[in-house]
Amino acid sequence: MFKKKQTPQSKLILFISLLFVLFYNYTFFKNTLVFYPAISENIGFLLSLAVVLFAATSLVLTLFSSKWTTKPLIIIILLISSQTSYFMNTYHVIIDDTMIRNTFQTDMKESMDLFSIQQLIYLLVLGIIPSYFVYTIPLDYRGKGREFLSRIKQVGLLSLIILLTLFIFSKNYASFFREHKPLRYSVNPTFWIYSLGNYMSKTFSAADQEVTPSGLDAKVNKKHSQLPKLVIMVVGEAVRADHLSFNGYERETTPLLKKEDIINFPNLFSCGTSTAVSVPCMFSKYGRENYSYKKGIQNENVLDVLNHTNEISVLWLENNSDSKGVAIRVPYKWYKNTFYNTKCYEDECRDEGMLVGLDKFIQEQRNKDILIVLHQMGNHGPAYYKRYPKAFEKYTPTCQTNQLEQCTQEEISNAYDNAILFTDDFLSQTIQLLKEHNTTHQTAMIYMSDHGESLGENGLYLHGMPYFMAPDAQKNVAALMWFDASLRKTLNIQNLNSDAAYSHDNLFHTLLGLFEVETEVYQKELDILNIKK
Ligand SMILES: [Zn+2]
């Protein structure tokens, strides 16, 4: 009996893993070399990264290998990784769970627009050719017992290699894991496999949650102007009210907004002291007293109510972390990558990138009312010094580390205020964009920060203190509105008392009122703009 020479699957797995290290991780090594240049003291560490990458990929493949799964699994991973390589190398995107969600939600037309010759070459060279090799190679299965034993041996050996390498270079890995977290996001294929798992677990756990509809009766009833409305709602990040010059701060932190007809709300308080609480809460119908995480995800929010009218186009652009579940049922785009965001520089995708292309979106909505939500990176701490381009470094010296306790309070405030200057520029650009549309629309901008920030007062930093004990610095948030002349007139804005006490509780009803939406969930008395005429 003749037998073709057969390869044990363990060998195939090791070989494929080597291919992954050599040909599928260009972006990972390129990004890593920025922080760990190939100088003699880094060479050992860089080589060890390749070893860990190799061992980790082999480990994952080994864990899922069996007589029936090894080949199809490797082929699927090769095909997908050829594409993730293409997108990471070309567009510098990160294949995380939101990106996967975006990919599934993008309709075919949009995906075809992106298809290029280069992408086909990636598919052929990194996908189809190695897959064909895997498909045709005869594998040697040596019976259940022996295969099991060999797998145990391989898993043990690979784990040992990983642990040993991490141990030998522990100093480098400590900084690698702590300070350069994003580097891991470009590891191919382990990161996208992890993201896929993450996406599926999030989707299925969300699918278990019954979402109760809200305001199904909502309809637009325009009593005043017949022009469509264009509203841009900016959800700010970590800007406390008392650092705005509008609120008497001794520094001029809003020089550009000062030139506009801004309505300032000095006494507006947040729903929570963290993004995860405040963002879903401010868009929910529950005020701070009644809000809970569960109610937030189990009930539709104001964006859904606006959506139910079928007369308002809603769009959420994300440049923070994610929408915290608020934008799950409305069009959503993630701007923390160079694929969508054309304003990524000095190591950060800037908020102003979200304004690029909005003109086109606005024109496409024809005569519909429009609400665009821009979720900003804003003053996200602790690395305030990274939140603005060099040109905005007006106050110096600045705290140049995320270890805030190593800086003086002044250095922290300097960096924090420079970041506000950059938001001032961003909001001013947003207003200029709205002005370009005010012959065809009534336009408005609403800006509200999600929570405030402690900057070292009484040894407190950042935010997230339990609400009842948090200082006002974390709760009294920056809040501004701007309306074009026509809307100011329609709203009788001169009668507005902006100094009164307001909170995130008002947002839900103010948005409904602004769009003149009639629904049972609208409460007139909570609408800031329901001004007695
Ligand atoms: Zn926040």
Short mmCIF file of C-alpha atoms in Angstrom, two decimals, residues 95-527:
data_model
loop_
_atom_site.label_atom_id
_atom_site.label_comp_id
_atom_site.label_asym_id
_atom_site.label_seq_id
_atom_site.Cartn_x
_atom_site.Cartn_y
_atom_site.Cartn_z
CA ILE A 95 -10.55 45.74 13.39
CA ASP A 96 -12.43 45.99 16.67
CA ASP A 97 -16.00 45.05 17.50
CA THR A 98 -17.48 48.39 16.35
CA MET A 99 -15.65 48.11 13.05
CA ILE A 100 -17.08 44.60 12.64
CA ARG A 101 -20.54 45.96 13.44
CA ASN A 102 -20.03 48.70 10.85
CA THR A 103 -18.95 46.13 8.28
CA PHE A 104 -22.08 44.05 8.83
CA GLN A 105 -24.28 47.14 8.71
CA THR A 106 -22.75 48.61 5.57
CA ASP A 107 -24.86 47.79 2.56
CA MET A 108 -23.31 46.10 -0.48
CA LYS A 109 -23.15 49.26 -2.57
CA GLU A 110 -20.93 50.95 -0.07
CA SER A 111 -18.66 47.89 0.17
CA MET A 112 -18.33 47.71 -3.61
CA ASP A 113 -17.26 51.35 -3.75
CA LEU A 114 -14.32 50.37 -1.62
CA PHE A 115 -13.22 47.37 -3.61
CA SER A 116 -9.89 47.97 -5.36
CA ILE A 117 -7.32 46.11 -7.45
CA GLN A 118 -4.93 46.27 -4.54
CA GLN A 119 -7.52 44.55 -2.38
CA LEU A 120 -7.85 41.75 -4.95
CA ILE A 121 -4.08 41.27 -4.92
CA TYR A 122 -4.14 40.93 -1.13
CA LEU A 123 -6.98 38.42 -1.45
CA LEU A 124 -5.05 36.39 -4.02
CA VAL A 125 -1.57 36.47 -2.50
CA LEU A 126 -2.37 36.35 1.21
CA GLY A 127 -5.75 34.60 0.96
CA ILE A 128 -6.39 32.28 -1.94
CA ILE A 129 -2.88 30.97 -2.73
CA PRO A 130 -1.99 29.90 0.84
CA SER A 131 -5.54 28.55 1.27
CA TYR A 132 -5.09 26.38 -1.81
CA PHE A 133 -1.85 25.06 -0.34
CA VAL A 134 -3.62 24.21 2.93
CA TYR A 135 -6.51 22.62 1.03
CA THR A 136 -4.30 20.26 -0.98
CA ILE A 137 -1.73 19.24 1.61
CA PRO A 138 -2.42 15.71 2.92
CA LEU A 139 -2.71 15.73 6.70
CA ASP A 140 -1.70 12.85 8.89
CA TYR A 141 -4.26 12.11 11.61
CA ARG A 142 -2.75 9.64 13.98
CA GLY A 143 -5.79 8.55 15.89
CA LYS A 144 -7.65 10.29 18.70
CA GLY A 145 -5.32 9.36 21.52
CA ARG A 146 -2.07 10.35 19.88
CA GLU A 147 -3.52 13.57 18.44
CA PHE A 148 -4.82 14.55 21.86
CA LEU A 149 -1.48 13.88 23.49
CA SER A 150 0.42 15.80 20.83
CA ARG A 151 -1.98 18.73 21.22
CA ILE A 152 -1.49 18.82 25.00
CA LYS A 153 2.25 18.77 24.43
CA GLN A 154 2.06 21.59 21.88
CA VAL A 155 -0.19 23.79 24.04
CA GLY A 156 2.10 23.28 27.02
CA LEU A 157 5.22 24.05 25.04
CA LEU A 158 3.78 27.16 23.39
CA SER A 159 2.47 28.52 26.70
CA LEU A 160 5.89 27.95 28.22
CA ILE A 161 7.58 29.84 25.37
CA ILE A 162 5.18 32.77 25.79
CA LEU A 163 5.57 32.92 29.58
CA LEU A 164 9.33 32.59 29.41
CA THR A 165 9.66 35.35 26.80
CA LEU A 166 7.36 37.66 28.76
CA PHE A 167 9.41 36.96 31.85
CA ILE A 168 12.81 37.59 30.25
CA PHE A 169 11.65 40.90 28.75
CA SER A 170 9.23 41.71 31.55
CA LYS A 171 10.37 45.33 31.82
CA ASN A 172 9.67 45.99 28.13
CA TYR A 173 6.36 44.13 28.22
CA ALA A 174 5.16 46.08 31.23
CA SER A 175 5.46 49.33 29.27
CA PHE A 176 4.26 47.65 26.08
CA PHE A 177 1.00 46.52 27.68
CA ARG A 178 0.41 49.56 29.87
CA GLU A 179 1.43 52.51 27.72
CA HIS A 180 1.06 51.25 24.19
CA LYS A 181 -2.26 49.49 24.41
CA PRO A 182 -3.33 50.42 20.86
CA LEU A 183 -0.35 48.53 19.38
CA ARG A 184 -2.04 45.26 20.22
CA TYR A 185 -5.06 46.27 18.15
CA SER A 186 -3.15 45.67 14.93
CA VAL A 187 -2.05 42.10 15.69
CA ASN A 188 -3.27 39.83 12.91
CA PRO A 189 -5.20 37.49 13.22
CA THR A 190 -5.59 37.29 17.00
CA PHE A 191 -7.08 40.75 17.50
CA TRP A 192 -9.81 40.45 14.91
CA ILE A 193 -10.71 37.00 16.20
CA TYR A 194 -10.96 38.47 19.69
CA SER A 195 -13.05 41.38 18.31
CA LEU A 196 -15.38 39.01 16.51
CA GLY A 197 -15.97 37.17 19.77
CA ASN A 198 -16.49 40.48 21.51
CA TYR A 199 -18.93 41.62 18.83
CA MET A 200 -20.90 38.38 19.03
CA SER A 201 -21.12 38.37 22.80
CA LYS A 202 -22.26 42.02 22.80
CA THR A 203 -24.79 41.41 20.03
CA PHE A 204 -26.25 38.31 21.65
CA SER A 205 -26.42 39.79 25.12
CA ALA A 206 -28.09 42.88 23.62
CA ALA A 207 -30.45 40.63 21.65
CA ASP A 208 -31.59 39.10 24.93
CA GLN A 209 -32.65 42.53 26.07
CA GLU A 210 -36.14 43.38 24.99
CA VAL A 211 -36.16 47.04 24.03
CA THR A 212 -39.39 48.81 24.89
CA PRO A 213 -40.39 51.30 22.22
CA SER A 214 -40.94 54.89 23.16
CA GLY A 215 -42.98 57.59 21.47
CA LEU A 216 -44.34 55.47 18.64
CA ASP A 217 -46.96 58.19 18.20
CA ALA A 218 -44.31 60.84 17.46
CA LYS A 219 -44.96 63.17 14.55
CA VAL A 220 -43.64 66.53 13.45
CA ASN A 221 -46.18 69.34 13.57
CA LYS A 222 -44.63 72.57 12.34
CA LYS A 223 -46.49 75.58 13.60
CA HIS A 224 -43.83 78.11 12.83
CA SER A 225 -41.30 77.92 10.03
CA GLN A 226 -41.72 75.60 7.07
CA LEU A 227 -37.96 75.41 6.48
CA PRO A 228 -36.38 72.08 7.44
CA LYS A 229 -34.27 72.16 10.61
CA LEU A 230 -30.61 71.25 10.81
CA VAL A 231 -29.40 70.65 14.36
CA ILE A 232 -25.91 69.57 15.35
CA MET A 233 -25.71 68.23 18.88
CA VAL A 234 -22.17 68.00 20.19
CA VAL A 235 -21.69 65.67 23.13
CA GLY A 236 -18.60 67.05 24.83
CA GLU A 237 -16.10 65.16 26.95
CA ALA A 238 -15.05 66.09 30.46
CA VAL A 239 -15.36 69.89 30.21
CA ARG A 240 -16.26 71.53 33.51
CA ALA A 241 -18.26 74.73 33.43
CA ASP A 242 -15.88 76.83 35.52
CA HIS A 243 -13.08 76.56 32.95
CA LEU A 244 -15.07 78.42 30.31
CA SER A 245 -14.45 82.14 30.08
CA PHE A 246 -18.24 82.49 29.61
CA ASN A 247 -18.54 81.47 33.24
CA GLY A 248 -16.03 83.97 34.55
CA TYR A 249 -12.88 81.86 34.23
CA GLU A 250 -9.93 84.25 34.23
CA ARG A 251 -8.43 82.72 31.10
CA GLU A 252 -9.88 83.28 27.64
CA THR A 253 -10.61 79.64 26.80
CA THR A 254 -13.30 80.36 24.18
CA PRO A 255 -11.91 83.19 22.02
CA LEU A 256 -13.65 82.02 18.83
CA LEU A 257 -17.04 81.25 20.36
CA LYS A 258 -17.00 84.73 21.94
CA LYS A 259 -17.45 86.11 18.42
CA GLU A 260 -20.73 84.21 17.96
CA ASP A 261 -24.19 84.71 19.44
CA ILE A 262 -23.70 82.03 22.07
CA ILE A 263 -26.19 81.23 24.79
CA ASN A 264 -24.30 79.97 27.81
CA PHE A 265 -25.85 77.78 30.52
CA PRO A 266 -23.75 78.32 33.63
CA ASN A 267 -25.85 76.13 35.93
CA LEU A 268 -26.34 72.93 33.99
CA PHE A 269 -25.61 69.71 35.87
CA SER A 270 -24.77 66.28 34.48
CA CYS A 271 -26.66 63.05 35.03
CA GLY A 272 -23.58 61.09 36.04
CA THR A 273 -19.90 61.60 36.63
CA SER A 274 -18.75 59.22 33.88
CA THR A 275 -19.30 58.83 30.14
CA ALA A 276 -20.92 55.42 30.56
CA VAL A 277 -23.62 56.86 32.84
CA SER A 278 -24.08 60.36 31.47
CA VAL A 279 -24.29 59.65 27.75
CA PRO A 280 -27.12 57.09 27.80
CA CYS A 281 -28.84 59.01 30.62
CA MET A 282 -28.90 62.38 28.85
CA PHE A 283 -30.63 60.85 25.81
CA SER A 284 -33.08 58.79 27.89
CA LYS A 285 -36.50 59.88 29.06
CA TYR A 286 -35.57 59.06 32.64
CA GLY A 287 -34.14 61.89 34.63
CA ARG A 288 -31.12 61.35 36.86
CA GLU A 289 -33.32 60.26 39.79
CA ASN A 290 -34.98 57.44 37.87
CA TYR A 291 -32.25 56.42 35.45
CA SER A 292 -30.43 53.07 35.65
CA TYR A 293 -28.15 51.25 33.20
CA LYS A 294 -30.79 48.58 32.69
CA LYS A 295 -33.58 51.08 31.99
CA GLY A 296 -31.21 52.80 29.59
CA ILE A 297 -30.61 49.75 27.39
CA GLN A 298 -34.14 48.36 27.73
CA ASN A 299 -35.92 51.50 26.58
CA GLU A 300 -35.74 53.57 23.45
CA ASN A 301 -34.17 57.00 23.75
CA VAL A 302 -34.86 60.40 22.20
CA LEU A 303 -33.03 59.48 18.97
CA ASP A 304 -35.47 56.60 18.49
CA VAL A 305 -38.44 58.89 19.15
CA LEU A 306 -37.17 61.38 16.54
CA ASN A 307 -36.65 58.44 14.19
CA HIS A 308 -40.27 57.29 14.66
CA THR A 309 -41.52 60.50 13.03
CA ASN A 310 -39.98 59.34 9.70
CA GLU A 311 -39.42 63.02 8.99
CA ILE A 312 -36.11 63.51 10.78
CA SER A 313 -32.80 62.03 9.62
CA VAL A 314 -30.62 61.11 12.58
CA LEU A 315 -26.87 60.45 12.29
CA TRP A 316 -24.34 59.71 15.03
CA LEU A 317 -20.63 60.24 14.45
CA GLU A 318 -18.35 58.79 17.08
CA ASN A 319 -14.89 60.07 17.96
CA ASN A 320 -14.91 59.12 21.66
CA SER A 321 -15.26 55.44 22.62
CA ASP A 322 -18.73 54.42 21.50
CA SER A 323 -22.28 55.69 21.85
CA LYS A 324 -22.88 53.61 25.00
CA GLY A 325 -25.86 51.99 23.31
CA VAL A 326 -27.59 55.26 22.41
CA ALA A 327 -27.04 55.03 18.64
CA ILE A 328 -27.71 51.31 18.19
CA ARG A 329 -30.84 51.86 16.10
CA VAL A 330 -29.74 54.89 14.06
CA PRO A 331 -27.04 55.38 11.40
CA TYR A 332 -23.63 55.44 13.08
CA LYS A 333 -20.06 55.98 11.97
CA TRP A 334 -16.88 55.50 13.94
CA TYR A 335 -14.31 58.24 13.37
CA LYS A 336 -11.36 57.02 15.36
CA ASN A 337 -9.62 55.69 12.28
CA THR A 338 -8.08 57.16 9.17
CA PHE A 339 -10.64 55.37 7.02
CA TYR A 340 -13.46 57.81 7.86
CA ASN A 341 -11.51 60.50 9.67
CA THR A 342 -9.31 62.57 7.35
CA LYS A 343 -7.99 64.69 10.23
CA CYS A 344 -5.78 62.22 12.04
CA TYR A 345 -2.42 63.76 12.90
CA GLU A 346 0.09 63.97 15.74
CA ASP A 347 -1.05 60.46 16.77
CA GLU A 348 -4.73 61.30 17.23
CA CYS A 349 -7.89 61.35 15.13
CA ARG A 350 -9.25 64.85 15.74
CA ASP A 351 -12.86 65.84 16.39
CA GLU A 352 -12.85 68.25 13.43
CA GLY A 353 -12.59 65.19 11.14
CA MET A 354 -16.28 64.57 11.89
CA LEU A 355 -17.22 67.76 10.04
CA VAL A 356 -15.67 66.60 6.77
CA GLY A 357 -18.33 65.31 4.39
CA LEU A 358 -21.30 66.58 6.42
CA ASP A 359 -22.28 68.94 3.59
CA LYS A 360 -22.82 65.95 1.35
CA PHE A 361 -24.89 64.16 3.98
CA ILE A 362 -27.01 67.28 4.55
CA GLN A 363 -27.71 67.69 0.84
CA GLU A 364 -28.72 64.04 0.53
CA GLN A 365 -31.49 64.46 3.11
CA ARG A 366 -33.49 66.68 0.72
CA ASN A 367 -36.19 68.43 2.70
CA LYS A 368 -36.04 66.34 5.85
CA ASP A 369 -35.18 67.72 9.25
CA ILE A 370 -31.73 66.60 10.39
CA LEU A 371 -30.14 65.84 13.74
CA ILE A 372 -26.41 65.09 13.68
CA VAL A 373 -24.81 64.02 16.95
CA LEU A 374 -21.04 64.46 17.20
CA HIS A 375 -19.50 62.58 20.14
CA GLN A 376 -16.22 64.30 20.83
CA MET A 377 -12.89 63.15 22.19
CA GLY A 378 -12.80 66.62 23.79
CA ASN A 379 -10.89 66.79 27.08
CA HIS A 380 -10.57 63.07 27.64
CA GLY A 381 -8.10 62.54 30.46
CA PRO A 382 -5.64 61.89 31.82
CA ALA A 383 -3.45 62.67 28.79
CA TYR A 384 -4.90 66.15 28.16
CA TYR A 385 -1.69 67.14 26.37
CA LYS A 386 -2.53 64.69 23.59
CA ARG A 387 -5.99 66.21 23.01
CA TYR A 388 -4.87 69.21 20.97
CA PRO A 389 -2.41 69.92 18.15
CA LYS A 390 0.82 71.72 18.98
CA ALA A 391 -0.56 74.95 17.53
CA PHE A 392 -3.06 75.15 20.41
CA GLU A 393 -0.47 74.98 23.18
CA LYS A 394 -1.12 78.48 24.48
CA TYR A 395 -0.71 77.80 28.20
CA THR A 396 2.62 76.33 29.31
CA PRO A 397 4.28 74.43 30.87
CA THR A 398 1.95 71.48 30.38
CA CYS A 399 1.71 68.14 32.11
CA GLN A 400 3.29 65.73 29.61
CA THR A 401 2.37 62.44 31.24
CA ASN A 402 -0.76 60.56 32.14
CA GLN A 403 0.61 60.15 35.65
CA LEU A 404 -1.17 63.31 36.79
CA GLU A 405 0.13 63.10 40.34
CA GLN A 406 3.65 63.74 39.00
CA CYS A 407 2.57 67.14 37.64
CA THR A 408 1.74 70.38 39.38
CA GLN A 409 -1.87 71.52 39.40
CA GLU A 410 -0.88 74.38 37.12
CA GLU A 411 0.70 72.06 34.54
CA ILE A 412 -2.45 69.95 34.55
CA SER A 413 -4.72 72.99 34.15
CA ASN A 414 -2.55 74.33 31.35
CA ALA A 415 -2.88 71.16 29.29
CA TYR A 416 -6.59 70.91 30.15
CA ASP A 417 -7.27 74.51 29.08
CA ASN A 418 -5.35 74.06 25.83
CA ALA A 419 -7.68 71.17 25.06
CA ILE A 420 -10.67 73.47 25.67
CA LEU A 421 -9.16 75.95 23.19
CA PHE A 422 -9.19 73.17 20.62
CA THR A 423 -12.86 72.41 21.37
CA ASP A 424 -13.56 76.15 21.01
CA ASP A 425 -12.09 75.91 17.52
CA PHE A 426 -14.09 72.76 16.75
CA LEU A 427 -17.41 74.28 17.90
CA SER A 428 -16.68 77.46 16.00
CA GLN A 429 -16.05 75.42 12.83
CA THR A 430 -19.34 73.61 13.47
CA ILE A 431 -21.16 76.96 13.60
CA GLN A 432 -19.48 78.12 10.37
CA LEU A 433 -20.69 74.92 8.71
CA LEU A 434 -24.25 75.56 9.92
CA LYS A 435 -24.12 79.14 8.63
CA GLU A 436 -23.47 77.81 5.14
CA HIS A 437 -26.83 76.06 5.27
CA ASN A 438 -29.03 78.73 6.75
CA THR A 439 -30.67 79.76 3.50
CA THR A 440 -32.13 76.27 3.13
CA HIS A 441 -32.47 75.30 6.81
CA GLN A 442 -33.11 76.70 10.24
CA THR A 443 -29.91 75.78 12.03
CA ALA A 444 -28.83 75.19 15.63
CA MET A 445 -25.93 73.83 17.62
CA ILE A 446 -26.28 72.37 21.08
CA TYR A 447 -23.13 71.57 23.05
CA MET A 448 -23.21 69.70 26.35
CA SER A 449 -20.35 68.02 28.12
CA ASP A 450 -21.05 64.56 29.53
CA HIS A 451 -19.49 65.27 32.93
CA GLY A 452 -16.88 67.55 34.45
CA GLU A 453 -13.38 66.80 35.69
CA SER A 454 -11.34 67.17 38.86
CA LEU A 455 -7.93 68.68 38.24
CA GLY A 456 -6.18 67.95 41.49
CA GLU A 457 -8.28 69.98 43.92
CA ASN A 458 -8.06 68.23 47.31
CA GLY A 459 -6.01 65.53 45.64
CA LEU A 460 -8.91 64.53 43.37
CA TYR A 461 -8.25 63.82 39.70
CA LEU A 462 -10.33 62.82 36.68
CA HIS A 463 -14.00 61.95 37.28
CA GLY A 464 -16.30 59.09 38.23
CA MET A 465 -16.85 59.85 41.93
CA PRO A 466 -20.21 58.58 43.22
CA TYR A 467 -22.66 61.36 42.38
CA PHE A 468 -23.66 62.23 45.94
CA MET A 469 -20.07 62.87 47.02
CA ALA A 470 -18.63 64.20 43.74
CA PRO A 471 -17.52 67.83 43.76
CA ASP A 472 -19.29 70.32 41.46
CA ALA A 473 -16.19 70.26 39.25
CA GLN A 474 -17.33 66.81 38.08
CA LYS A 475 -21.05 67.67 37.80
CA ASN A 476 -21.44 71.29 36.69
CA VAL A 477 -20.76 70.88 32.98
CA ALA A 478 -20.04 73.19 30.08
CA ALA A 479 -23.24 73.74 28.06
CA LEU A 480 -23.79 76.13 25.15
CA MET A 481 -26.33 76.71 22.41
CA TRP A 482 -26.26 78.63 19.17
CA PHE A 483 -29.20 79.42 16.85
CA ASP A 484 -29.30 81.21 13.52
CA ALA A 485 -31.24 84.45 13.27
CA SER A 486 -34.36 82.83 11.87
CA LEU A 487 -34.54 80.22 14.62
CA ARG A 488 -33.82 82.79 17.33
CA LYS A 489 -36.89 84.62 16.12
CA THR A 490 -39.06 81.51 15.87
CA LEU A 491 -38.06 80.47 19.40
CA ASN A 492 -38.41 83.95 20.94
CA ILE A 493 -34.94 83.37 22.30
CA GLN A 494 -34.78 86.77 24.01
CA ASN A 495 -37.16 85.40 26.65
CA LEU A 496 -34.92 82.47 27.57
CA ASN A 497 -33.54 82.48 31.11
CA SER A 498 -30.28 80.63 30.52
CA ASP A 499 -29.00 81.30 34.04
CA ALA A 500 -31.64 79.08 35.62
CA ALA A 501 -30.81 75.64 37.01
CA TYR A 502 -30.87 72.98 34.30
CA SER A 503 -29.56 69.44 33.91
CA HIS A 504 -29.10 66.61 31.43
CA ASP A 505 -32.73 65.72 32.27
CA ASN A 506 -33.79 68.59 30.02
CA LEU A 507 -32.10 67.34 26.85
CA PHE A 508 -34.68 64.68 25.90
CA HIS A 509 -37.56 67.16 25.92
CA THR A 510 -35.59 70.08 24.51
CA LEU A 511 -34.68 68.07 21.39
CA LEU A 512 -38.30 66.99 20.90
CA GLY A 513 -39.50 70.58 21.37
CA LEU A 514 -36.88 72.00 19.03
CA PHE A 515 -38.03 69.68 16.23
CA GLU A 516 -41.69 70.43 17.09
CA VAL A 517 -42.39 66.75 17.70
CA GLU A 518 -45.75 65.88 19.21
CA THR A 519 -45.70 62.73 21.32
CA GLU A 520 -47.01 61.44 24.63
CA VAL A 521 -43.46 61.20 26.03
CA TYR A 522 -42.79 64.94 25.62
CA GLN A 523 -42.92 67.01 28.81
CA LYS A 524 -43.23 70.69 28.08
CA GLU A 525 -42.02 71.81 31.49
CA LEU A 526 -38.65 70.11 30.96
CA ASP A 527 -38.07 71.70 27.54
#
